[in-house]
Coordinates of C-alpha atoms and ligand atoms in Angstrom, one line a residue:
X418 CA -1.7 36.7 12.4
X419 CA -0.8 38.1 15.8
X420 CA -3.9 39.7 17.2
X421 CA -3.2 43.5 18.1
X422 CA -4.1 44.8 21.9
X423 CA -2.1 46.3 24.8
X424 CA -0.3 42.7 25.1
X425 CA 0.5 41.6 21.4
X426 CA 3.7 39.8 20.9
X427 CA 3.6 38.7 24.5
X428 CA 3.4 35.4 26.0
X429 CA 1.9 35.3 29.6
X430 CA 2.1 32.4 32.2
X431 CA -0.7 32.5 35.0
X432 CA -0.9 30.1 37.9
X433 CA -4.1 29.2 39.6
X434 CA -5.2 30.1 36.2
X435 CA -8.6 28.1 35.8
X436 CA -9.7 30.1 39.2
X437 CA -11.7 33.3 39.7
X438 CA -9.0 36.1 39.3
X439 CA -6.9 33.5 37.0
X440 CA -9.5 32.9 34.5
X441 CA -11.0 36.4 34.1
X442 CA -6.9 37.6 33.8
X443 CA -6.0 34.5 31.2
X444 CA -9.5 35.8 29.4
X445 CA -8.2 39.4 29.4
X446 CA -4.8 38.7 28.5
X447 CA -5.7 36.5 25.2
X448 CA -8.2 39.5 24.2
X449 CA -5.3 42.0 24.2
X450 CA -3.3 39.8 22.0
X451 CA -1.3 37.6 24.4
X452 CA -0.1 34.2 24.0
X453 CA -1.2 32.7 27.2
X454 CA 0.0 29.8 29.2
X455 CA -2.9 28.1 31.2
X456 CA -1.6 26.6 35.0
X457 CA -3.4 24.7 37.7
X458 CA -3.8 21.4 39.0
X459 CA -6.5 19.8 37.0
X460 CA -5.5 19.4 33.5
X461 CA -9.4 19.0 32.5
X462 CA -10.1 22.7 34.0
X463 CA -6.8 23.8 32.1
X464 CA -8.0 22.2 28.6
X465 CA -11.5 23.5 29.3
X466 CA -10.8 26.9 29.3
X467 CA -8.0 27.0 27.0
X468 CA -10.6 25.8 24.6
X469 CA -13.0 28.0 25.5
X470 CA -10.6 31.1 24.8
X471 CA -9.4 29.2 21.6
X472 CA -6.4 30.9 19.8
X473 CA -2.5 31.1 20.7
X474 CA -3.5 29.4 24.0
X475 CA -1.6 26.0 26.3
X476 CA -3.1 24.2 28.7
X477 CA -0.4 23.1 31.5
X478 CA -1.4 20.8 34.7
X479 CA 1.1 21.8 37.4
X480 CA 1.3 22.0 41.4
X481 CA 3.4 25.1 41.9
X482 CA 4.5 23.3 44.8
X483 CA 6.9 21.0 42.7
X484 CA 9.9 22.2 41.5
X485 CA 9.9 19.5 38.2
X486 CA 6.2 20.7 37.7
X487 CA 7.7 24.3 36.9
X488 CA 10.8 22.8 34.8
X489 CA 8.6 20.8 32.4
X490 CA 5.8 23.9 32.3
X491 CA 8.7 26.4 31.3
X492 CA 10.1 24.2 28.5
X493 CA 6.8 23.5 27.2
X494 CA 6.0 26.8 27.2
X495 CA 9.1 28.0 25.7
X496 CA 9.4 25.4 23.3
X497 CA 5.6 26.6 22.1
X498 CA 5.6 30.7 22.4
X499 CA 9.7 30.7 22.3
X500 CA 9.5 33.3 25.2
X501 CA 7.8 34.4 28.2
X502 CA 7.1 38.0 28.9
X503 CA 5.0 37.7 32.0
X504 CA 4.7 34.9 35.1
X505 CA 1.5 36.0 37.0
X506 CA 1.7 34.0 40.8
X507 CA -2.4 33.9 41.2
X508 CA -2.3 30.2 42.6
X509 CA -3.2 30.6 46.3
X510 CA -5.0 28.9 49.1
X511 CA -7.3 30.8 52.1
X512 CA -8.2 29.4 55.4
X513 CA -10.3 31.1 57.6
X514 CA -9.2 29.6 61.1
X515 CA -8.7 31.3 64.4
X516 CA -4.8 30.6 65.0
X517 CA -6.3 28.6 68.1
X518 CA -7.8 26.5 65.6
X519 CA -4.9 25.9 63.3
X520 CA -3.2 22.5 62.6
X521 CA 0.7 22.5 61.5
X522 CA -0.7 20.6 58.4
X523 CA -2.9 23.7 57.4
X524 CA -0.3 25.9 58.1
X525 CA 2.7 23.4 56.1
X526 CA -0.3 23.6 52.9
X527 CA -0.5 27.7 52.9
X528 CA 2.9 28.0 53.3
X529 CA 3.4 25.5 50.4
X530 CA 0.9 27.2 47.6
X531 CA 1.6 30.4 48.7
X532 CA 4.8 31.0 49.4
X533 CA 6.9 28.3 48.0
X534 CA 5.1 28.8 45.0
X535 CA 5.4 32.3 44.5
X536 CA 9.2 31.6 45.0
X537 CA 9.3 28.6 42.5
X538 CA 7.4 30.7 40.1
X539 CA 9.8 34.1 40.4
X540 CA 13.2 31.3 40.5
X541 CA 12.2 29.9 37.1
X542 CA 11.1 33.5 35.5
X543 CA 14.4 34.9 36.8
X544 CA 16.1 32.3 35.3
X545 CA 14.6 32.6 32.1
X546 CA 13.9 36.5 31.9
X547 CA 17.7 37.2 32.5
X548 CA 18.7 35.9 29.1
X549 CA 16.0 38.8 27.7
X550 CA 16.9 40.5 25.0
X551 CA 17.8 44.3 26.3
X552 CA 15.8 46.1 23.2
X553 CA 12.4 44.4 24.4
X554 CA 10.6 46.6 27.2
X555 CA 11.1 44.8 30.5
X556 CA 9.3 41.6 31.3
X557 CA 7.0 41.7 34.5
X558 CA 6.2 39.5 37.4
X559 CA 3.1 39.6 39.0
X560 CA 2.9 38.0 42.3
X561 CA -0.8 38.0 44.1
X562 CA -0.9 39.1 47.1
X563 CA -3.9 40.4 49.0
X564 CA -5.2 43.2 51.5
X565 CA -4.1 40.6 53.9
X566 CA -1.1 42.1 52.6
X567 CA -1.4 45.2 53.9
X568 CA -3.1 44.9 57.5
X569 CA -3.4 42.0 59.9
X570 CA -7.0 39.6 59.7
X571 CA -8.7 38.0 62.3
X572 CA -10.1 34.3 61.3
X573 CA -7.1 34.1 58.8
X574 CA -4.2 34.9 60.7
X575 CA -1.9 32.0 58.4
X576 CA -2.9 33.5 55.1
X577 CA -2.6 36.8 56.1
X578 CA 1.0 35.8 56.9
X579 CA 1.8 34.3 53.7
X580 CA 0.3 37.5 52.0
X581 CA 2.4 39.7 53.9
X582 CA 5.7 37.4 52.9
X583 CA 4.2 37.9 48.8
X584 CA 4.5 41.8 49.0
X585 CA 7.6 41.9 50.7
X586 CA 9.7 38.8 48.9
X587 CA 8.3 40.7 45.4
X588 CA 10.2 44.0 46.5
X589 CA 13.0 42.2 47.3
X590 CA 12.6 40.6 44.0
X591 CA 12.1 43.9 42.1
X592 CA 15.3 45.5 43.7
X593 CA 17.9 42.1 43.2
X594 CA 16.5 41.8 39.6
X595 CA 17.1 45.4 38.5
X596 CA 21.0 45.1 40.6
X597 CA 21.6 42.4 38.6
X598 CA 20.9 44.4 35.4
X599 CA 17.8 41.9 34.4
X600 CA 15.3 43.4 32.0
X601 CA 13.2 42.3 34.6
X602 CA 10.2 44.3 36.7
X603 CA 8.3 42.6 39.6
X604 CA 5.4 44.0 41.4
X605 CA 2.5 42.7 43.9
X606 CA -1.5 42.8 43.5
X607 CA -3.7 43.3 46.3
X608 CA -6.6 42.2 45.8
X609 CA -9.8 42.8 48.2
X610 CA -12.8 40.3 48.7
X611 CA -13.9 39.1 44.9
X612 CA -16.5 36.9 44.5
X613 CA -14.6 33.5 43.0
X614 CA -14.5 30.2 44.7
X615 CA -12.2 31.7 46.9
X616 CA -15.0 33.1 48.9
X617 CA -17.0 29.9 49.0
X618 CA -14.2 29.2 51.2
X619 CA -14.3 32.0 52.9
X620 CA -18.3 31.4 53.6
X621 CA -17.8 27.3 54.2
X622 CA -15.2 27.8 57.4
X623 CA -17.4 30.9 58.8
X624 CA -20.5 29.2 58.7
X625 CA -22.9 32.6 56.8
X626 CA -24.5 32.6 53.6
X627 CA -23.4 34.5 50.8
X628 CA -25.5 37.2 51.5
X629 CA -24.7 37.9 54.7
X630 CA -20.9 37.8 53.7
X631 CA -21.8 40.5 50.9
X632 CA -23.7 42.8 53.6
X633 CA -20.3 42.6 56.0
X634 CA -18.2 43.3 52.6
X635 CA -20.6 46.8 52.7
X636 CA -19.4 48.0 55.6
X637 CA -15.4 47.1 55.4
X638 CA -14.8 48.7 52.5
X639 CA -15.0 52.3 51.3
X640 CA -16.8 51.2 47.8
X641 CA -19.3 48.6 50.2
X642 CA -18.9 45.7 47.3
X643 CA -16.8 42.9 47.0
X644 CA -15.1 42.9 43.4
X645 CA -15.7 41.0 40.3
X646 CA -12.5 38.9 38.9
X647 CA -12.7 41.2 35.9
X648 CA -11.9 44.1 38.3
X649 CA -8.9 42.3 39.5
X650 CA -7.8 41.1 36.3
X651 CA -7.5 45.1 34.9
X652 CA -5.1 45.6 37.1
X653 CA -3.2 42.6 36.4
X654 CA -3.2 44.0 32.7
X655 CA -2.0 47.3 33.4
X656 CA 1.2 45.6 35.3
X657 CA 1.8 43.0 32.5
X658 CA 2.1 45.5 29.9
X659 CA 4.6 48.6 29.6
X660 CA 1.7 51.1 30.8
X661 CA 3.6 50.4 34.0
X662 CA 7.1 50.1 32.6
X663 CA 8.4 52.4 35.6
X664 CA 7.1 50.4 38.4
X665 CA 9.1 47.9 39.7
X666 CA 8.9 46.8 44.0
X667 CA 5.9 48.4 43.9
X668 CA 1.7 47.6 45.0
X669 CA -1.1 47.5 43.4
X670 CA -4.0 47.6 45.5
X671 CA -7.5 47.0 44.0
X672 CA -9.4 46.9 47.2
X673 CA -12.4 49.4 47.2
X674 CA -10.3 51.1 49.8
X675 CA -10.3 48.9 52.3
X676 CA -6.5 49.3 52.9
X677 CA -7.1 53.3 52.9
X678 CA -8.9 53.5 56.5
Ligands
NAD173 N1 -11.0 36.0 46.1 C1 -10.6 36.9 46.9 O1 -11.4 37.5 47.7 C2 -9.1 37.2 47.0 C3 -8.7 38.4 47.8 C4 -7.4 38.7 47.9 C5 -6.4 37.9 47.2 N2 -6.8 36.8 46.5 C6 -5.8 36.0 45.9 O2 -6.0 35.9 44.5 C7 -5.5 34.7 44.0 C8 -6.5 33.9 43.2 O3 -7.6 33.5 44.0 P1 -9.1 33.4 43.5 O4 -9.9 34.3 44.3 O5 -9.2 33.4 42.1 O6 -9.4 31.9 44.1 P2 -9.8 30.6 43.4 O7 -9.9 29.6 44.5 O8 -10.9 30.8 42.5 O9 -8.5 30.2 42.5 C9 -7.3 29.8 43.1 C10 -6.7 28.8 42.1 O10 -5.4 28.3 42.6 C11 -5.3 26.9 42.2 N3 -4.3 26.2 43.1 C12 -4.4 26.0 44.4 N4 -3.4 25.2 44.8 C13 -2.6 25.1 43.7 C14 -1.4 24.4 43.5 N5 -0.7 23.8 44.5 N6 -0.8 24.5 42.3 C15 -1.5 25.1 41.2 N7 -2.6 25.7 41.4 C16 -3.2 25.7 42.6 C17 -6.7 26.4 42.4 O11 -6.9 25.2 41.8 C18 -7.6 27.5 41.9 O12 -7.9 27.4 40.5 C19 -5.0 33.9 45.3 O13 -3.6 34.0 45.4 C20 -5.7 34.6 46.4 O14 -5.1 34.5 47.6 C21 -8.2 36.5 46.4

């Protein structure tokens, strides 16, 4: 029996899915009814969690770097759920170098995760979503981006590029999708500093404990906290399901206004 909740009767794939944001979305997805598909490199983390949340639930290993990776992910997932209603882009990769400091090879891997797999994923949910069957509210891509979105960093000048590239290649997306007459919305999340393994990372190239990171969060944003997955994952929620079937091209920052000042 299909469970009832603001996603029921939808199938949602999430990349980067067994990290911070990822796991606390695929978690909030399932528990509004969703069928969801379960993406990230280690097929161990994938199966892990996909036990853990138990139900209408696939694990899928895949680099979102390779294009055969996405291929083989769609048709297992279509095969599976028959349809997919929402392609969530979470995968992503941080690196907190001066540009000074930066090789071509760290630049080449940020580029890779972030930006060639956002592409990959939107390519294949295009490709898919287009066939969609006009009486069913529009399917939605979320593609993560970041505050780095918004404003230039210093000590992350590579990621802050690839974030940028996320909001403005999901706008494009949004307006060629909805020319085209696809039943298609696509929309960027901006997340601020949330504590995931992300900001281990964050904490291992800066050299400061996790305390002190939390006392600098204080004073950069408006709310002075970094955010919980949970918080990030609401938002991914609201632009999954049809409370936001009139945003398309658009950005939703969950930031504790740090993009406000
Ligand atoms: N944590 C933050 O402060 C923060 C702030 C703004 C934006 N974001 C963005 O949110 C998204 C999720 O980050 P997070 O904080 O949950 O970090 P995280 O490190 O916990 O999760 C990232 C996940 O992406 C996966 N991944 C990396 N390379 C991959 C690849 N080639 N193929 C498939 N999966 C791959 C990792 O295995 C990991 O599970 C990222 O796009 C990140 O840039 C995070």
């Amino acid at each position: 029996m299909t469970k009832s909740g603001r996603l029921s009767g939808r199938t949602a794939l999430i990349t980067g899915a067994t990290g911070g944001i990822g796991a606390a979305t695929a978690r909030l997805f399932a528990a509004e009814g969703a069928g969801v598909v379960i993406c990230d490199l280690s097929v161990a983390d994938c199966q892990d969690l996909a036990d853990d949340i138990g139900g209408s639930v696939l694990a899928a290993a895949m680099n979102v770097t390779s294009e055969q990776d996405w291929e083989e992910t769609f048709a297992r997932a279509i095969n599976l759920f028959g349809r997919i209603d929402v392609v969530m882009n979470c995968a992503g990769l941080f690196d907190g170098s001066t540009i000074e400091e930066t090789t071509l090879e760290t630049f080449d891997r940020l580029c890779d995760v972030n930006l060639k797999g956002v592409f990959l994923g939107c390519k294949f949910a295009i490709q898919h979503m287009k066939h969609r069957d006009a009486e069913l509210a529009a399917a939605s891509i979320i593609n993560v981006s970041s505050t780095a979105g918004f404003v230039g960093t210093p000590r992350s000048g590579i990621y802050t590029m690839t974030k940028g590239g996320v909001r403005l290649f999901s706008k494009s997306v949004a307006i060629e999708v909805a020319e085209l007459g696809y039943n298609i919305r696509c929309n960027s999340l901006h997340p601020g500093g949330t504590e995931t393994g992300m900001f281990d990372e964050t904490l291992r190239h800066r050299g400061i404990t996790p305390e002190a990171f939390r006392d600098m969060a204080k004073t950069r944003n408006p709310l002075g906290r970094l955010a919980q997955p949970i918080e990030i994952a609401h938002g991914a929620l609201f632009l999954a399901s049809d409370e936001s079937s009139f945003m398309t091209g658009s950005e939703l920052a969950l930031d504790g206004g740090y993009a406000a000042r």
